[in-house]
Each structure stands twice: as structure tokens, then as C-alpha cells.
PDB file of C-alpha atoms in Angstrom:
ATOM      1  CA  MET A  26     -13.130 409.923  73.322  1.00 47.00           C
ATOM      2  CA  VAL A  27     -11.445 407.920  76.011  1.00 47.00           C
ATOM      3  CA  GLU A  28      -8.209 406.289  74.890  1.00 51.00           C
ATOM      4  CA  LEU A  29      -8.014 402.714  75.983  1.00 48.00           C
ATOM      5  CA  ARG A  30      -4.673 401.730  77.396  1.00 53.00           C
ATOM      6  CA  LYS A  31      -3.335 398.320  76.505  1.00 50.00           C
ATOM      7  CA  ARG A  32      -2.678 396.213  79.509  1.00 52.00           C
ATOM      8  CA  LYS A  33       0.760 394.752  79.715  1.00 53.00           C
ATOM      9  CA  ALA A  34       0.767 391.021  80.020  1.00 52.00           C
ATOM     10  CA  PRO A  35       2.162 389.951  83.347  1.00 53.00           C
ATOM     11  CA  ALA A  36       5.795 388.929  83.112  1.00 55.00           C
ATOM     12  CA  GLN A  37       6.160 385.191  82.996  1.00 58.00           C
ATOM     13  CA  ALA A  38       8.563 383.556  85.363  1.00 55.00           C
ATOM     14  CA  PRO A  39      11.520 381.984  83.572  1.00 55.00           C
ATOM     15  CA  ALA A  40      11.130 378.278  83.027  1.00 56.00           C
ATOM     16  CA  PRO A  41      13.171 376.260  85.461  1.00 55.00           C
ATOM     17  CA  GLU A  42      16.309 374.812  84.005  1.00 54.00           C
ATOM     18  CA  ARG A  43      16.049 371.148  83.207  1.00 55.00           C
ATOM     19  CA  LYS A  44      18.785 369.050  84.624  1.00 51.00           C
ATOM     20  CA  VAL A  45      20.255 366.810  82.011  1.00 45.00           C
ATOM     21  CA  LYS A  46      20.951 363.391  83.402  1.00 47.00           C
ATOM     22  CA  LYS A  47      24.263 362.037  82.312  1.00 46.00           C
ATOM     23  CA  VAL A  48      24.025 358.615  80.794  1.00 39.00           C
ATOM     24  CA  GLN A  49      26.861 356.355  81.639  1.00 42.00           C
ATOM     25  CA  LYS A  50      28.368 354.471  78.747  1.00 38.00           C
ATOM     26  CA  SER A  51      27.786 350.785  78.895  1.00 33.00           C
ATOM     27  CA  THR A  52      30.837 348.605  79.199  1.00 30.00           C
ATOM     28  CA  ILE A  53      28.998 345.364  78.605  1.00 27.00           C
ATOM     29  CA  SER A  54      30.376 343.164  75.832  1.00 31.00           C
ATOM     30  CA  ARG A  55      33.015 345.697  74.904  1.00 34.00           C
ATOM     31  CA  GLU A  56      36.613 345.274  75.914  1.00 38.00           C
ATOM     32  CA  PRO A  57      38.915 348.276  76.008  1.00 40.00           C
ATOM     33  CA  ASP A  58      41.645 348.376  73.380  1.00 42.00           C
ATOM     34  CA  VAL A  59      44.115 349.010  76.181  1.00 45.00           C
ATOM     35  CA  PRO A  60      43.522 347.439  79.606  1.00 53.00           C
ATOM     36  CA  LYS A  61      42.581 349.992  82.278  1.00 54.00           C
ATOM     37  CA  GLY A  62      45.599 351.344  84.100  1.00 53.00           C
ATOM     38  CA  SER A  63      47.998 350.224  81.385  1.00 54.00           C
ATOM     39  CA  SER A  64      51.085 352.300  80.696  1.00 50.00           C
ATOM     40  CA  ASN A  65      51.228 351.137  77.083  1.00 58.00           C
ATOM     41  CA  ASP A  66      48.940 352.820  74.557  1.00 66.00           C
ATOM     42  CA  LYS A  67      50.404 350.673  71.771  1.00 82.00           C
ATOM     43  CA  ALA A  68      49.207 347.378  73.201  1.00 91.00           C
ATOM     44  CA  PRO A  69      48.212 344.727  70.647  1.00 96.00           C
ATOM     45  CA  LYS A  70      44.568 344.164  69.807  1.00 97.00           C
ATOM     46  CA  VAL A  71      42.653 341.035  68.893  1.00 97.00           C
ATOM     47  CA  GLY A  72      43.322 340.266  65.244  1.00 97.00           C
ATOM     48  CA  ASP A  73      46.742 341.942  65.141  1.00 97.00           C
ATOM     49  CA  LYS A  74      49.613 339.911  63.735  1.00 97.00           C
ATOM     50  CA  LEU A  75      52.724 340.395  65.826  1.00 97.00           C
ATOM     51  CA  ASP A  76      56.341 340.407  64.730  1.00 95.00           C
ATOM     52  CA  LEU A  77      57.495 337.867  67.277  1.00 96.00           C
ATOM     53  CA  ASP A  78      61.170 338.315  66.419  1.00 94.00           C
ATOM     54  CA  ASN A  79      61.137 341.651  68.217  1.00 87.00           C
ATOM     55  CA  PHE A  80      58.284 341.348  70.691  1.00 96.00           C
ATOM     56  CA  GLY A  81      58.647 341.510  74.463  1.00 96.00           C
ATOM     57  CA  GLY A  82      62.348 340.771  74.772  1.00 96.00           C
ATOM     58  CA  ASP A  83      63.901 337.945  76.786  1.00 96.00           C
ATOM     59  CA  ILE A  84      62.091 336.244  79.642  1.00 98.00           C
ATOM     60  CA  GLU A  85      62.971 333.338  81.915  1.00 98.00           C
ATOM     61  CA  THR A  86      61.114 330.245  83.070  1.00 98.00           C
ATOM     62  CA  ASN A  87      60.857 329.565  86.788  1.00 98.00           C
ATOM     63  CA  ASP A  88      63.598 326.919  86.441  1.00 96.00           C
ATOM     64  CA  GLY A  89      66.012 329.449  84.976  1.00 95.00           C
ATOM     65  CA  GLN A  90      65.729 328.765  81.250  1.00 96.00           C
ATOM     66  CA  LYS A  91      66.035 331.842  79.022  1.00 97.00           C
ATOM     67  CA  THR A  92      63.316 332.093  76.374  1.00 98.00           C
ATOM     68  CA  THR A  93      61.141 334.462  74.333  1.00 98.00           C
ATOM     69  CA  LEU A  94      57.497 334.594  73.287  1.00 98.00           C
ATOM     70  CA  LYS A  95      58.583 333.465  69.815  1.00 98.00           C
ATOM     71  CA  ASP A  96      60.280 330.387  71.280  1.00 98.00           C
ATOM     72  CA  LEU A  97      57.134 329.504  73.211  1.00 98.00           C
ATOM     73  CA  VAL A  98      54.910 329.894  70.156  1.00 98.00           C
ATOM     74  CA  ASP A  99      57.278 327.861  67.968  1.00 97.00           C
ATOM     75  CA  ALA A 100      57.323 325.040  70.535  1.00 97.00           C
ATOM     76  CA  SER A 101      53.514 324.900  70.788  1.00 97.00           C
ATOM     77  CA  LYS A 102      51.104 322.915  68.621  1.00 97.00           C
ATOM     78  CA  ALA A 103      48.494 325.612  68.066  1.00 96.00           C
ATOM     79  CA  GLY A 104      49.632 328.659  70.012  1.00 98.00           C
ATOM     80  CA  VAL A 105      50.097 330.008  73.517  1.00 98.00           C
ATOM     81  CA  VAL A 106      47.869 331.221  76.351  1.00 98.00           C
ATOM     82  CA  LEU A 107      49.564 333.493  78.899  1.00 98.00           C
ATOM     83  CA  PHE A 108      47.795 334.679  82.017  1.00 98.00           C
ATOM     84  CA  THR A 109      49.399 337.547  83.913  1.00 98.00           C
ATOM     85  CA  TYR A 110      49.261 337.929  87.671  1.00 98.00           C
ATOM     86  CA  PRO A 111      50.537 340.670  90.014  1.00 98.00           C
ATOM     87  CA  ARG A 112      52.387 338.605  92.617  1.00 98.00           C
ATOM     88  CA  ALA A 113      53.022 334.928  93.254  1.00 98.00           C
ATOM     89  CA  SER A 114      51.410 333.220  96.261  1.00 98.00           C
ATOM     90  CA  THR A 115      48.908 336.006  96.979  1.00 98.00           C
ATOM     91  CA  PRO A 116      45.194 335.066  97.261  1.00 98.00           C
ATOM     92  CA  GLY A 117      43.923 336.313  93.892  1.00 98.00           C
ATOM     93  CA  CYS A 118      46.948 335.013  92.019  1.00 98.00           C
ATOM     94  CA  THR A 119      46.713 331.638  93.731  1.00 98.00           C
ATOM     95  CA  LYS A 120      43.059 331.343  92.733  1.00 98.00           C
ATOM     96  CA  GLN A 121      43.851 332.284  89.136  1.00 98.00           C
ATOM     97  CA  ALA A 122      46.777 329.849  88.873  1.00 98.00           C
ATOM     98  CA  CYS A 123      44.701 327.022  90.348  1.00 98.00           C
ATOM     99  CA  LEU A 124      41.814 327.686  87.961  1.00 98.00           C
ATOM    100  CA  PHE A 125      44.179 327.244  85.019  1.00 98.00           C
ATOM    101  CA  ARG A 126      45.655 324.178  86.767  1.00 98.00           C
ATOM    102  CA  ASP A 127      42.235 322.576  87.162  1.00 98.00           C
ATOM    103  CA  ASN A 128      41.362 323.299  83.518  1.00 98.00           C
ATOM    104  CA  TYR A 129      44.791 322.422  82.152  1.00 98.00           C
ATOM    105  CA  ASP A 130      43.727 319.326  80.209  1.00 98.00           C
ATOM    106  CA  SER A 131      40.652 320.898  78.608  1.00 97.00           C
ATOM    107  CA  ILE A 132      42.664 323.884  77.389  1.00 97.00           C
ATOM    108  CA  THR A 133      45.807 322.117  76.224  1.00 97.00           C
ATOM    109  CA  GLU A 134      43.918 319.420  74.310  1.00 95.00           C
ATOM    110  CA  SER A 135      43.232 322.152  71.757  1.00 94.00           C
ATOM    111  CA  GLY A 136      46.972 322.418  71.111  1.00 96.00           C
ATOM    112  CA  LEU A 137      47.399 325.614  73.122  1.00 98.00           C
ATOM    113  CA  SER A 138      50.211 325.759  75.671  1.00 98.00           C
ATOM    114  CA  ILE A 139      49.598 327.476  79.027  1.00 98.00           C
ATOM    115  CA  TYR A 140      52.021 329.746  80.873  1.00 98.00           C
ATOM    116  CA  GLY A 141      51.714 332.054  83.848  1.00 98.00           C
ATOM    117  CA  LEU A 142      53.556 335.380  83.556  1.00 98.00           C
ATOM    118  CA  SER A 143      54.602 337.791  86.291  1.00 98.00           C
ATOM    119  CA  ALA A 144      57.421 340.093  87.360  1.00 98.00           C
ATOM    120  CA  ASP A 145      58.338 337.714  90.180  1.00 98.00           C
ATOM    121  CA  SER A 146      61.788 336.162  90.572  1.00 97.00           C
ATOM    122  CA  PRO A 147      62.473 332.563  89.499  1.00 98.00           C
ATOM    123  CA  LYS A 148      62.743 331.592  93.174  1.00 97.00           C
ATOM    124  CA  ALA A 149      59.333 333.059  94.066  1.00 98.00           C
ATOM    125  CA  ASN A 150      57.677 331.449  91.057  1.00 98.00           C
ATOM    126  CA  THR A 151      59.323 328.065  91.651  1.00 98.00           C
ATOM    127  CA  THR A 152      57.986 328.057  95.220  1.00 98.00           C
ATOM    128  CA  PHE A 153      54.544 329.078  93.915  1.00 98.00           C
ATOM    129  CA  LYS A 154      54.530 326.367  91.240  1.00 98.00           C
ATOM    130  CA  ALA A 155      55.615 323.630  93.639  1.00 98.00           C
ATOM    131  CA  LYS A 156      53.207 324.575  96.417  1.00 98.00           C
ATOM    132  CA  GLN A 157      50.178 324.721  94.104  1.00 98.00           C
ATOM    133  CA  ARG A 158      51.303 321.756  91.966  1.00 98.00           C
ATOM    134  CA  LEU A 159      50.980 323.709  88.740  1.00 98.00           C
ATOM    135  CA  PRO A 160      51.408 321.547  85.611  1.00 98.00           C
ATOM    136  CA  TYR A 161      52.608 324.442  83.438  1.00 98.00           C
ATOM    137  CA  PRO A 162      55.724 326.674  83.580  1.00 98.00           C
ATOM    138  CA  LEU A 163      55.707 330.111  85.180  1.00 98.00           C
ATOM    139  CA  LEU A 164      57.473 332.886  83.274  1.00 98.00           C
ATOM    140  CA  CYS A 165      59.558 335.467  85.123  1.00 98.00           C
ATOM    141  CA  ASN A 166      59.799 338.983  83.715  1.00 98.00           C
ATOM    142  CA  PRO A 167      61.251 341.254  86.457  1.00 97.00           C
ATOM    143  CA  THR A 168      61.975 344.013  83.924  1.00 96.00           C
ATOM    144  CA  ALA A 169      58.345 343.746  82.699  1.00 97.00           C
ATOM    145  CA  THR A 170      59.365 344.030  79.042  1.00 97.00           C
ATOM    146  CA  LEU A 171      56.882 341.406  77.830  1.00 98.00           C
ATOM    147  CA  ILE A 172      54.235 342.445  80.345  1.00 98.00           C
ATOM    148  CA  ALA A 173      54.472 346.033  79.076  1.00 97.00           C
ATOM    149  CA  ALA A 174      54.447 344.950  75.429  1.00 97.00           C
ATOM    150  CA  LEU A 175      51.159 343.171  76.091  1.00 98.00           C
ATOM    151  CA  GLY A 176      49.699 346.344  77.627  1.00 97.00           C
ATOM    152  CA  LEU A 177      49.366 344.624  80.983  1.00 98.00           C
ATOM    153  CA  LYS A 178      51.839 346.721  82.967  1.00 97.00           C
ATOM    154  CA  LYS A 179      50.448 349.188  85.476  1.00 95.00           C
ATOM    155  CA  SER A 180      51.654 352.759  85.447  1.00 90.00           C
ATOM    156  CA  PRO A 181      54.123 353.451  86.919  1.00 90.00           C
ATOM    157  CA  LYS A 182      54.725 349.997  88.408  1.00 91.00           C
ATOM    158  CA  GLY A 183      52.965 346.671  88.785  1.00 96.00           C
ATOM    159  CA  THR A 184      51.212 344.012  86.706  1.00 98.00           C
ATOM    160  CA  ILE A 185      47.597 344.012  85.587  1.00 98.00           C
ATOM    161  CA  ARG A 186      45.860 340.657  85.929  1.00 98.00           C
ATOM    162  CA  GLY A 187      44.817 339.491  82.487  1.00 98.00           C
ATOM    163  CA  VAL A 188      45.042 336.902  79.735  1.00 98.00           C
ATOM    164  CA  PHE A 189      46.654 336.858  76.307  1.00 98.00           C
ATOM    165  CA  ALA A 190      46.532 334.247  73.563  1.00 98.00           C
ATOM    166  CA  ILE A 191      48.296 334.005  70.222  1.00 98.00           C
ATOM    167  CA  ASP A 192      48.237 331.398  67.454  1.00 97.00           C
ATOM    168  CA  LYS A 193      51.114 329.788  65.558  1.00 96.00           C
ATOM    169  CA  HIS A 194      51.034 332.528  62.928  1.00 96.00           C
ATOM    170  CA  GLY A 195      51.410 335.373  65.427  1.00 97.00           C
ATOM    171  CA  LYS A 196      47.753 336.400  65.347  1.00 98.00           C
ATOM    172  CA  VAL A 197      46.399 337.759  68.636  1.00 98.00           C
ATOM    173  CA  LEU A 198      43.370 335.737  69.761  1.00 98.00           C
ATOM    174  CA  ILE A 199      42.791 337.237  73.237  1.00 97.00           C
ATOM    175  CA  ILE A 200      44.087 340.313  75.014  1.00 98.00           C
ATOM    176  CA  GLN A 201      42.120 341.499  78.025  1.00 97.00           C
ATOM    177  CA  ALA A 202      42.365 342.370  81.690  1.00 97.00           C
ATOM    178  CA  GLY A 203      40.127 340.747  84.286  1.00 98.00           C
ATOM    179  CA  GLY A 204      39.798 338.801  87.499  1.00 98.00           C
ATOM    180  CA  PRO A 205      40.776 335.160  88.011  1.00 98.00           C
ATOM    181  CA  ASP A 206      37.435 333.790  86.793  1.00 98.00           C
ATOM    182  CA  ALA A 207      37.234 336.187  83.842  1.00 98.00           C
ATOM    183  CA  THR A 208      40.683 335.229  82.551  1.00 98.00           C
ATOM    184  CA  LEU A 209      39.837 331.543  82.677  1.00 98.00           C
ATOM    185  CA  ASP A 210      36.441 332.110  81.044  1.00 98.00           C
ATOM    186  CA  ALA A 211      38.131 333.942  78.156  1.00 98.00           C
ATOM    187  CA  ALA A 212      40.521 331.038  77.613  1.00 98.00           C
ATOM    188  CA  ARG A 213      37.717 328.461  77.765  1.00 97.00           C
ATOM    189  CA  LYS A 214      35.623 330.456  75.321  1.00 97.00           C
ATOM    190  CA  LEU A 215      38.571 330.563  72.929  1.00 97.00           C
ATOM    191  CA  VAL A 216      39.019 326.793  73.154  1.00 97.00           C
ATOM    192  CA  ALA A 217      35.323 326.262  72.408  1.00 96.00           C
ATOM    193  CA  GLU A 218      35.591 328.523  69.353  1.00 95.00           C
ATOM    194  CA  LEU A 219      38.685 326.696  68.115  1.00 93.00           C
ATOM    195  CA  LYS A 220      36.937 323.340  68.483  1.00 90.00           C
ATOM    196  CA  GLU A 221      33.901 324.594  66.597  1.00 90.00           C
ATOM    197  CA  GLN A 222      36.076 325.958  63.796  1.00 85.00           C
ATOM    198  CA  SER A 223      38.035 322.708  63.616  1.00 77.00           C
ATOM    199  CA  SER A 224      34.796 320.716  63.346  1.00 77.00           C
ATOM    200  CA  LYS A 225      33.574 322.953  60.524  1.00 80.00           C
ATOM    201  CA  ASP A 226      36.876 322.572  58.675  1.00 73.00           C
ATOM    202  CA  GLU A 227      36.724 318.787  58.961  1.00 70.00           C
ATOM    203  CA  THR A 228      33.176 318.753  57.606  1.00 73.00           C
ATOM    204  CA  ARG A 229      34.117 321.057  54.748  1.00 70.00           C
ATOM    205  CA  HIS A 230      37.064 318.901  53.686  1.00 66.00           C
ATOM    206  CA  ALA A 231      35.302 315.581  54.161  1.00 66.00           C
ATOM    207  CA  SER A 232      34.917 313.522  50.990  1.00 57.00           C
ATOM    208  CA  PRO A 233      31.409 313.642  49.506  1.00 58.00           C
ATOM    209  CA  PRO A 234      29.361 310.442  49.811  1.00 56.00           C
ATOM    210  CA  ALA A 235      29.640 308.047  46.879  1.00 56.00           C
ATOM    211  CA  LYS A 236      26.773 308.246  44.416  1.00 59.00           C
ATOM    212  CA  ALA A 237      24.518 305.218  44.153  1.00 55.00           C
ATOM    213  CA  GLU A 238      24.777 303.414  40.829  1.00 53.00           C
TER     214      GLU A 238
END
């Protein structure tokens, strides 16, 4: 009796490895907790309530007046908007400053006070303010204490362009880095939200209509 030999199945070639495509994380509609390039990982976030008595140290206005963030907030009607810029009288910073100049009335009518903030000297900022006819003060922070506290100081040196806003109670309303247009857009969006909230509050507290007899 002939023994039948089992045929070995031909060896199959190994399946080619599938390349896994890396999916980049979307950055749309999500702001980083700490602005990119910041040297401060303890930067405030939107919604935080700051202790203004010990926040950012002393700063100086372009005309030489010593002040603090707390002083600025106390002197405001509804809070403060600060936009940070790397260097006075450079193209991007000039555009940013002029955008806030041209929208000064629409922003300040909400009760918010506007300030520019940089590490420039009072002399450089005074020249910048006069040349561009800026209606708001420029804050000088050569030691970058306030800039760093806001998380808008580059590592190891420099200032990140951005915008920061805080209300009368020390609550952070905006904290983000961005270009000239983006910083203005953030401030305008905040003003629109404040107006909407104010309108709702007025409606809520309005007296109910008198009942017909």
C-alpha cells in the first residue's frame, strides 16, 4: 500500500507592515494654558482669581509714574485690558498698537481700560506713543516681572505678543498669545460678551409690567 505524503502548504510571504499615519492634534478653538515659548508654567488661566497685592511687581508708565496691576485695576471702571508687544516702533508692534488705538472707544465704553505693556524703556515707549498718537498709556517693564507673571515672557529673553484682561474682582477674562489682529479680536469678543451679559442683567432686574385692573 502506497503511503501518501502530505504536501506542505507553500510558505506565505509575511504581510507588509502597515504604516500608521500620525494624526496631528487640532489646535482649533483651543488655547494653550501657557502661551507657546513661555518661560512660566504657572501662568494664570481664564477664570483664575488673582491676588493682585502680590502679582507682577512694580511697573512704570511711559511718563515715569510708578504703578502696579492692582493700581490699574482699582482705577478702572470694569477692569483692564493689557496687550503685550515685543518692541516699540517695530512693524508688528506698531500695527497692534494702532489697532487698539482705532478701537479705543468701542473697547473702553465697556468700562475696560486699555494699556500696552512691553520691556521697553520709558523713553522708547514715550516716543512710540507720541508718534502713533496712542490714546492710552504704555507700561514699561524692563525687568519683565509682570510680563513673566502673565506667562508672556519668552525663554530665556523677550516678550510674547499677546493680550490679557482682568475684571475689578481680579478674575482673569483673557490670557492668550497671538498676532496683532488676534489680540484685538480677543478684546472685541470680550467686550461683546460683556455687553450681552449686561443686557441680560438689566432685563432680569427690570420691574415686571403692571397688571391690568
